[in-house]
Each structure stands twice: as C-alpha cells, then as structure tokens.
Amino acid sequence: MYKFDGRIRYSEVDSERKLTVEKMIDYFQDCSSFQSEDLGVGLDYMKAHAFAWVVNYWQIRFDRRPVMGEQVRTGTTPYDFKGIMGMRNFMMETADGELLAVGNSVWSLLDMKQMYPMRIPAELIERYQTEPRLDMDYKPRKIKVPAEGGVPCETITVRPHHLDTNKHMNNAQYVHFAMMYLPAGREVRELRVEYRKQAVLGDRITPVLYHITDNCLLLSMNGEDGKPHAVVEITL
C-alpha cells in the first residue's frame, strides 16, 4: 500500500477542531495523486496522453475524525481493473496505527479529446500493483433517489475555485455543499457518493434534500434539467 504522512491543519478542521469530511476526501485524492506522480503516470503523463482519471463513486466509513495537529498517515492501493473502470481503496490512520477511516472508490479513465470513457491501457495498469481489497462492508455503487419527498435547497453556481485540473467541479465540492445540511451535533458515520455527470463553470446546481430515516440523509445535486450531477448519502 502506498502511504504518505501528514498533520491535520487548522485550515482543514471544523468548529469542533475535527477534520472535515470533504477534507478527508482531499487527503485520499492527494494520496492517489502522489502515488501516480511517483510511478511516473501523474498529471504530465496524463496530459501527454490526453486522458484523465475521474471518480464515479465514493464509500467512506468514519471510525473517528482526527483533530487539529494530529499526526496521520494516509494510504491507498488499487485492487482491481476492469475495462474502463479502476477500483481503489483508501485508509487513514494515526501515527500509532489507530484506524480512522477506510474507503472504497470506483474510477474511470476519460479520453479528454472525445470526452468519453476509454479502456485502461495495459501499460498504465502495469505501473500499479494491485493488492487485496480492504476489509469493509462494500455497498452498491448506484444510489437510488426517492421519487418524491425531496425539499429543494439554495442553488449553487459553479465558480472557478470549485474546478479541478480537468476543468470540472471537483468531486469533494459536492460533499462540501451536502455537509451544509448535516443536523447540528450529529456525526457522519458513513458517506456514499455517486457521480453521474460532470458540472462545469457556470452550471447551476440545486441540492434536493431527502430524509430517508432519522439516521440517513440523501442529497440529489440536481442540474437545471432536474437530473443529478451527483447523489450524496450520509449515514449518521
């Protein structure tokens, strides 16, 4: 497993001094990016070959969110490649080995000229070493949105600071906006996110909030056509 060490910064925590949920995703994304760079298949390589990895799904179980100043170690490993899809685990632990969070993710390789998923080249797969997937309760990638009962919330306009290097709204930004509707005093135990279509500069997104149970919220991050860019499920 590829790992890097870090320390939780003041700029990454909430009012309770805990690492925010979206910043946990940032740590995970940084870890996989660092691995790709170290293997010689990072941003420059992908630009030269006109493709990019895009995330389709997150599932993250939170055992404990670390606090400001805490030393942490973030790790990742791909565990399978199938056609256009790559499956990757993540974890975060303390310097003493306490497991803080574990995650599953599904990615696809996007042809940046055709803007269409492409089969992952054998040369790229060979650069990574797959390992057995981590122990967690793996849930389906598809998240069902209820047919009724949703409450539309304040519309968001995609701004330049929301974009990543692919000129799309970064996937952690959807989670950032979804967390605005977390009930006060409640802790996130699990997060699932299904990404359905990319949002770009100027797009308007309206979160629609569903209370599935007392311990489960769902936000459908809808575009102007009423179809979701992403669906975020939060288990408390």
Short mmCIF file of C-alpha atoms in Angstrom, two decimals:
data_model
loop_
_atom_site.label_atom_id
_atom_site.label_comp_id
_atom_site.label_asym_id
_atom_site.label_seq_id
_atom_site.Cartn_x
_atom_site.Cartn_y
_atom_site.Cartn_z
CA MET A 1 0.00 0.00 0.00
CA TYR A 2 1.23 3.46 -0.91
CA LYS A 3 1.25 5.84 2.10
CA PHE A 4 2.20 9.40 2.99
CA ASP A 5 2.44 11.13 6.35
CA GLY A 6 0.69 14.37 7.24
CA ARG A 7 -0.58 16.53 10.05
CA ILE A 8 -4.08 17.93 10.39
CA ARG A 9 -4.01 21.68 9.74
CA TYR A 10 -6.17 24.40 11.27
CA SER A 11 -7.45 25.24 7.77
CA GLU A 12 -8.81 21.68 7.45
CA VAL A 13 -10.96 21.46 10.57
CA ASP A 14 -14.47 22.46 11.61
CA SER A 15 -15.67 24.35 14.69
CA GLU A 16 -15.06 21.22 16.78
CA ARG A 17 -11.42 21.06 15.60
CA LYS A 18 -12.14 17.86 13.65
CA LEU A 19 -11.02 17.21 10.07
CA THR A 20 -13.98 17.98 7.82
CA VAL A 21 -15.49 15.21 5.74
CA GLU A 22 -14.61 16.89 2.44
CA LYS A 23 -11.01 17.39 3.57
CA MET A 24 -10.78 13.68 4.29
CA ILE A 25 -11.63 13.16 0.61
CA ASP A 26 -8.92 15.67 -0.28
CA TYR A 27 -6.37 13.60 1.67
CA PHE A 28 -7.48 10.47 -0.18
CA GLN A 29 -7.30 12.17 -3.57
CA ASP A 30 -3.88 13.62 -2.77
CA CYS A 31 -2.65 10.17 -1.79
CA SER A 32 -3.64 8.57 -5.10
CA SER A 33 -2.23 11.58 -6.98
CA PHE A 34 1.09 11.28 -5.13
CA GLN A 35 1.24 7.58 -5.98
CA SER A 36 0.61 8.30 -9.67
CA GLU A 37 3.27 11.01 -9.71
CA ASP A 38 5.81 8.72 -8.02
CA LEU A 39 5.06 5.96 -10.54
CA GLY A 40 5.58 8.33 -13.47
CA VAL A 41 1.91 8.37 -14.55
CA GLY A 42 0.85 11.66 -12.96
CA LEU A 43 -0.53 14.86 -14.41
CA ASP A 44 2.16 15.39 -17.05
CA TYR A 45 1.87 11.80 -18.26
CA MET A 46 -1.91 12.03 -18.48
CA LYS A 47 -1.78 15.38 -20.28
CA ALA A 48 0.64 13.95 -22.84
CA HIS A 49 -1.70 11.02 -23.45
CA ALA A 50 -4.87 13.14 -23.36
CA PHE A 51 -6.68 11.21 -20.65
CA ALA A 52 -7.63 11.69 -17.01
CA TRP A 53 -8.99 9.69 -14.10
CA VAL A 54 -12.46 10.70 -12.92
CA VAL A 55 -14.18 9.32 -9.83
CA ASN A 56 -17.57 7.64 -10.19
CA TYR A 57 -18.20 6.58 -6.61
CA TRP A 58 -17.05 7.02 -3.02
CA GLN A 59 -17.90 4.98 0.05
CA ILE A 60 -16.13 6.06 3.22
CA ARG A 61 -16.58 4.69 6.73
CA PHE A 62 -15.52 7.05 9.51
CA ASP A 63 -14.33 5.46 12.75
CA ARG A 64 -13.04 8.77 14.11
CA ARG A 65 -12.25 12.11 12.52
CA PRO A 66 -8.77 13.29 13.55
CA VAL A 67 -8.32 16.64 15.26
CA MET A 68 -6.18 19.70 14.55
CA GLY A 69 -2.48 18.99 14.96
CA GLU A 70 -2.80 15.22 14.96
CA GLN A 71 -0.23 13.22 13.00
CA VAL A 72 -1.86 10.95 10.41
CA ARG A 73 -0.87 8.50 7.71
CA THR A 74 -2.97 8.18 4.56
CA GLY A 75 -2.77 5.11 2.32
CA THR A 76 -4.19 3.81 -0.94
CA THR A 77 -4.00 0.84 -3.25
CA PRO A 78 -5.82 -0.17 -6.43
CA TYR A 79 -7.35 -3.62 -6.04
CA ASP A 80 -8.89 -4.28 -9.48
CA PHE A 81 -9.10 -3.01 -13.06
CA LYS A 82 -11.99 -3.94 -15.35
CA GLY A 83 -12.24 -2.46 -18.84
CA ILE A 84 -12.77 1.27 -18.34
CA MET A 85 -13.01 1.02 -14.54
CA GLY A 86 -10.40 1.07 -11.78
CA MET A 87 -11.24 0.19 -8.16
CA ARG A 88 -9.20 1.70 -5.36
CA ASN A 89 -9.17 1.51 -1.56
CA PHE A 90 -8.12 4.25 0.84
CA MET A 91 -7.42 4.46 4.54
CA MET A 92 -6.30 6.95 7.16
CA GLU A 93 -4.68 6.02 10.46
CA THR A 94 -2.85 7.73 13.30
CA ALA A 95 0.91 7.58 13.68
CA ASP A 96 0.26 4.86 16.31
CA GLY A 97 -1.79 2.76 13.90
CA GLU A 98 -5.35 3.59 15.04
CA LEU A 99 -7.64 3.23 12.01
CA LEU A 100 -9.56 6.47 11.49
CA ALA A 101 -11.33 5.86 8.18
CA VAL A 102 -11.46 3.35 5.35
CA GLY A 103 -12.84 3.93 1.88
CA ASN A 104 -13.73 2.36 -1.43
CA SER A 105 -13.80 4.19 -4.75
CA VAL A 106 -14.54 3.49 -8.40
CA TRP A 107 -12.82 5.47 -11.16
CA SER A 108 -12.96 5.60 -14.94
CA LEU A 109 -10.37 6.77 -17.43
CA LEU A 110 -11.67 9.63 -19.57
CA ASP A 111 -10.48 10.36 -23.11
CA MET A 112 -10.07 14.14 -22.90
CA LYS A 113 -10.34 14.60 -26.67
CA GLN A 114 -13.53 12.62 -27.13
CA MET A 115 -14.76 13.31 -23.57
CA TYR A 116 -15.75 9.68 -23.30
CA PRO A 117 -14.59 6.80 -21.05
CA MET A 118 -11.82 4.70 -22.56
CA ARG A 119 -10.41 1.25 -21.89
CA ILE A 120 -7.49 1.43 -19.44
CA PRO A 121 -4.24 0.72 -21.35
CA ALA A 122 -2.22 -2.30 -20.21
CA GLU A 123 0.85 -0.06 -19.90
CA LEU A 124 -0.96 2.04 -17.30
CA ILE A 125 -2.23 -0.96 -15.33
CA GLU A 126 1.30 -2.37 -15.19
CA ARG A 127 2.56 0.72 -13.38
CA TYR A 128 0.29 -0.03 -10.40
CA GLN A 129 0.47 -3.08 -8.15
CA THR A 130 -2.94 -4.31 -7.07
CA GLU A 131 -3.47 -5.68 -3.58
CA PRO A 132 -6.40 -7.50 -1.93
CA ARG A 133 -9.21 -5.10 -1.11
CA LEU A 134 -9.53 -3.82 2.44
CA ASP A 135 -12.00 -5.19 4.98
CA MET A 136 -15.19 -3.13 4.94
CA ASP A 137 -18.89 -3.51 4.16
CA TYR A 138 -18.94 -2.86 0.42
CA LYS A 139 -22.22 -1.35 -0.75
CA PRO A 140 -23.66 -0.97 -4.28
CA ARG A 141 -22.29 1.82 -6.45
CA LYS A 142 -25.75 3.01 -7.51
CA ILE A 143 -27.70 5.19 -5.06
CA LYS A 144 -31.45 5.35 -5.59
CA VAL A 145 -33.11 8.77 -5.36
CA PRO A 146 -36.70 8.69 -3.97
CA ALA A 147 -39.45 9.55 -6.43
CA GLU A 148 -40.92 12.17 -4.09
CA GLY A 149 -40.47 13.91 -0.77
CA GLY A 150 -37.41 15.99 -1.59
CA VAL A 151 -37.00 19.60 -0.43
CA PRO A 152 -35.15 21.91 -2.87
CA CYS A 153 -32.39 23.96 -1.23
CA GLU A 154 -30.38 27.04 -2.18
CA THR A 155 -28.99 26.88 -5.73
CA ILE A 156 -25.21 26.83 -6.19
CA THR A 157 -23.36 28.34 -9.16
CA VAL A 158 -20.10 26.63 -10.12
CA ARG A 159 -17.28 29.17 -9.71
CA PRO A 160 -13.62 28.99 -10.83
CA HIS A 161 -12.42 27.98 -7.35
CA HIS A 162 -14.66 24.88 -7.48
CA LEU A 163 -12.84 23.47 -10.54
CA ASP A 164 -10.07 20.88 -10.69
CA THR A 165 -7.35 20.39 -13.32
CA ASN A 166 -9.89 18.76 -15.64
CA LYS A 167 -11.97 21.98 -15.60
CA HIS A 168 -14.81 20.15 -13.85
CA MET A 169 -16.22 20.81 -10.40
CA ASN A 170 -14.02 18.81 -8.04
CA ASN A 171 -15.81 15.82 -6.55
CA ALA A 172 -15.14 16.91 -2.95
CA GLN A 173 -17.04 20.14 -3.60
CA TYR A 174 -20.33 18.24 -3.88
CA VAL A 175 -19.67 16.80 -0.44
CA HIS A 176 -18.77 20.24 0.91
CA PHE A 177 -22.16 21.60 -0.12
CA ALA A 178 -24.01 18.50 1.09
CA MET A 179 -22.46 18.86 4.56
CA MET A 180 -24.21 22.22 4.92
CA TYR A 181 -27.41 20.25 5.63
CA LEU A 182 -25.96 17.99 8.31
CA PRO A 183 -28.02 18.29 11.54
CA ALA A 184 -26.16 20.13 14.32
CA GLY A 185 -24.36 17.85 16.74
CA ARG A 186 -24.59 14.74 14.54
CA GLU A 187 -21.54 12.78 13.42
CA VAL A 188 -21.06 11.26 9.97
CA ARG A 189 -20.55 7.50 10.23
CA GLU A 190 -20.57 6.69 6.54
CA LEU A 191 -20.61 8.62 3.29
CA ARG A 192 -21.57 7.36 -0.15
CA VAL A 193 -21.43 9.49 -3.30
CA GLU A 194 -22.43 8.50 -6.82
CA TYR A 195 -21.24 10.88 -9.56
CA ARG A 196 -23.44 10.90 -12.66
CA LYS A 197 -22.38 13.84 -14.83
CA GLN A 198 -19.69 16.49 -14.66
CA ALA A 199 -20.50 20.07 -13.71
CA VAL A 200 -18.51 22.87 -15.36
CA LEU A 201 -18.02 26.58 -14.85
CA GLY A 202 -21.31 28.48 -14.68
CA ASP A 203 -23.53 25.44 -14.13
CA ARG A 204 -26.28 25.91 -11.55
CA ILE A 205 -26.82 23.07 -9.09
CA THR A 206 -29.82 22.76 -6.76
CA PRO A 207 -29.43 20.30 -3.86
CA VAL A 208 -32.67 18.44 -3.13
CA LEU A 209 -32.77 17.07 0.43
CA TYR A 210 -34.44 13.79 1.41
CA HIS A 211 -34.74 12.50 4.97
CA ILE A 212 -34.53 8.74 4.35
CA THR A 213 -34.52 7.83 8.07
CA ASP A 214 -33.61 9.59 11.31
CA ASN A 215 -30.04 8.44 10.67
CA CYS A 216 -29.81 8.84 6.92
CA LEU A 217 -29.92 11.90 4.67
CA LEU A 218 -29.74 11.98 0.89
CA LEU A 219 -28.98 14.97 -1.30
CA SER A 220 -29.55 14.88 -5.04
CA MET A 221 -27.32 17.60 -6.51
CA ASN A 222 -29.52 18.46 -9.50
CA GLY A 223 -28.66 20.39 -12.63
CA GLU A 224 -31.03 22.80 -14.35
CA ASP A 225 -32.55 19.85 -16.22
CA GLY A 226 -33.60 18.30 -12.91
CA LYS A 227 -31.17 15.40 -13.27
CA PRO A 228 -28.44 14.86 -10.64
CA HIS A 229 -24.80 15.65 -11.17
CA ALA A 230 -24.16 13.65 -8.00
CA VAL A 231 -26.10 11.87 -5.29
CA VAL A 232 -24.77 12.10 -1.73
CA GLU A 233 -25.93 9.70 1.00
CA ILE A 234 -24.96 10.50 4.61
CA THR A 235 -25.39 7.94 7.38
CA LEU A 236 -25.31 9.38 10.91
#
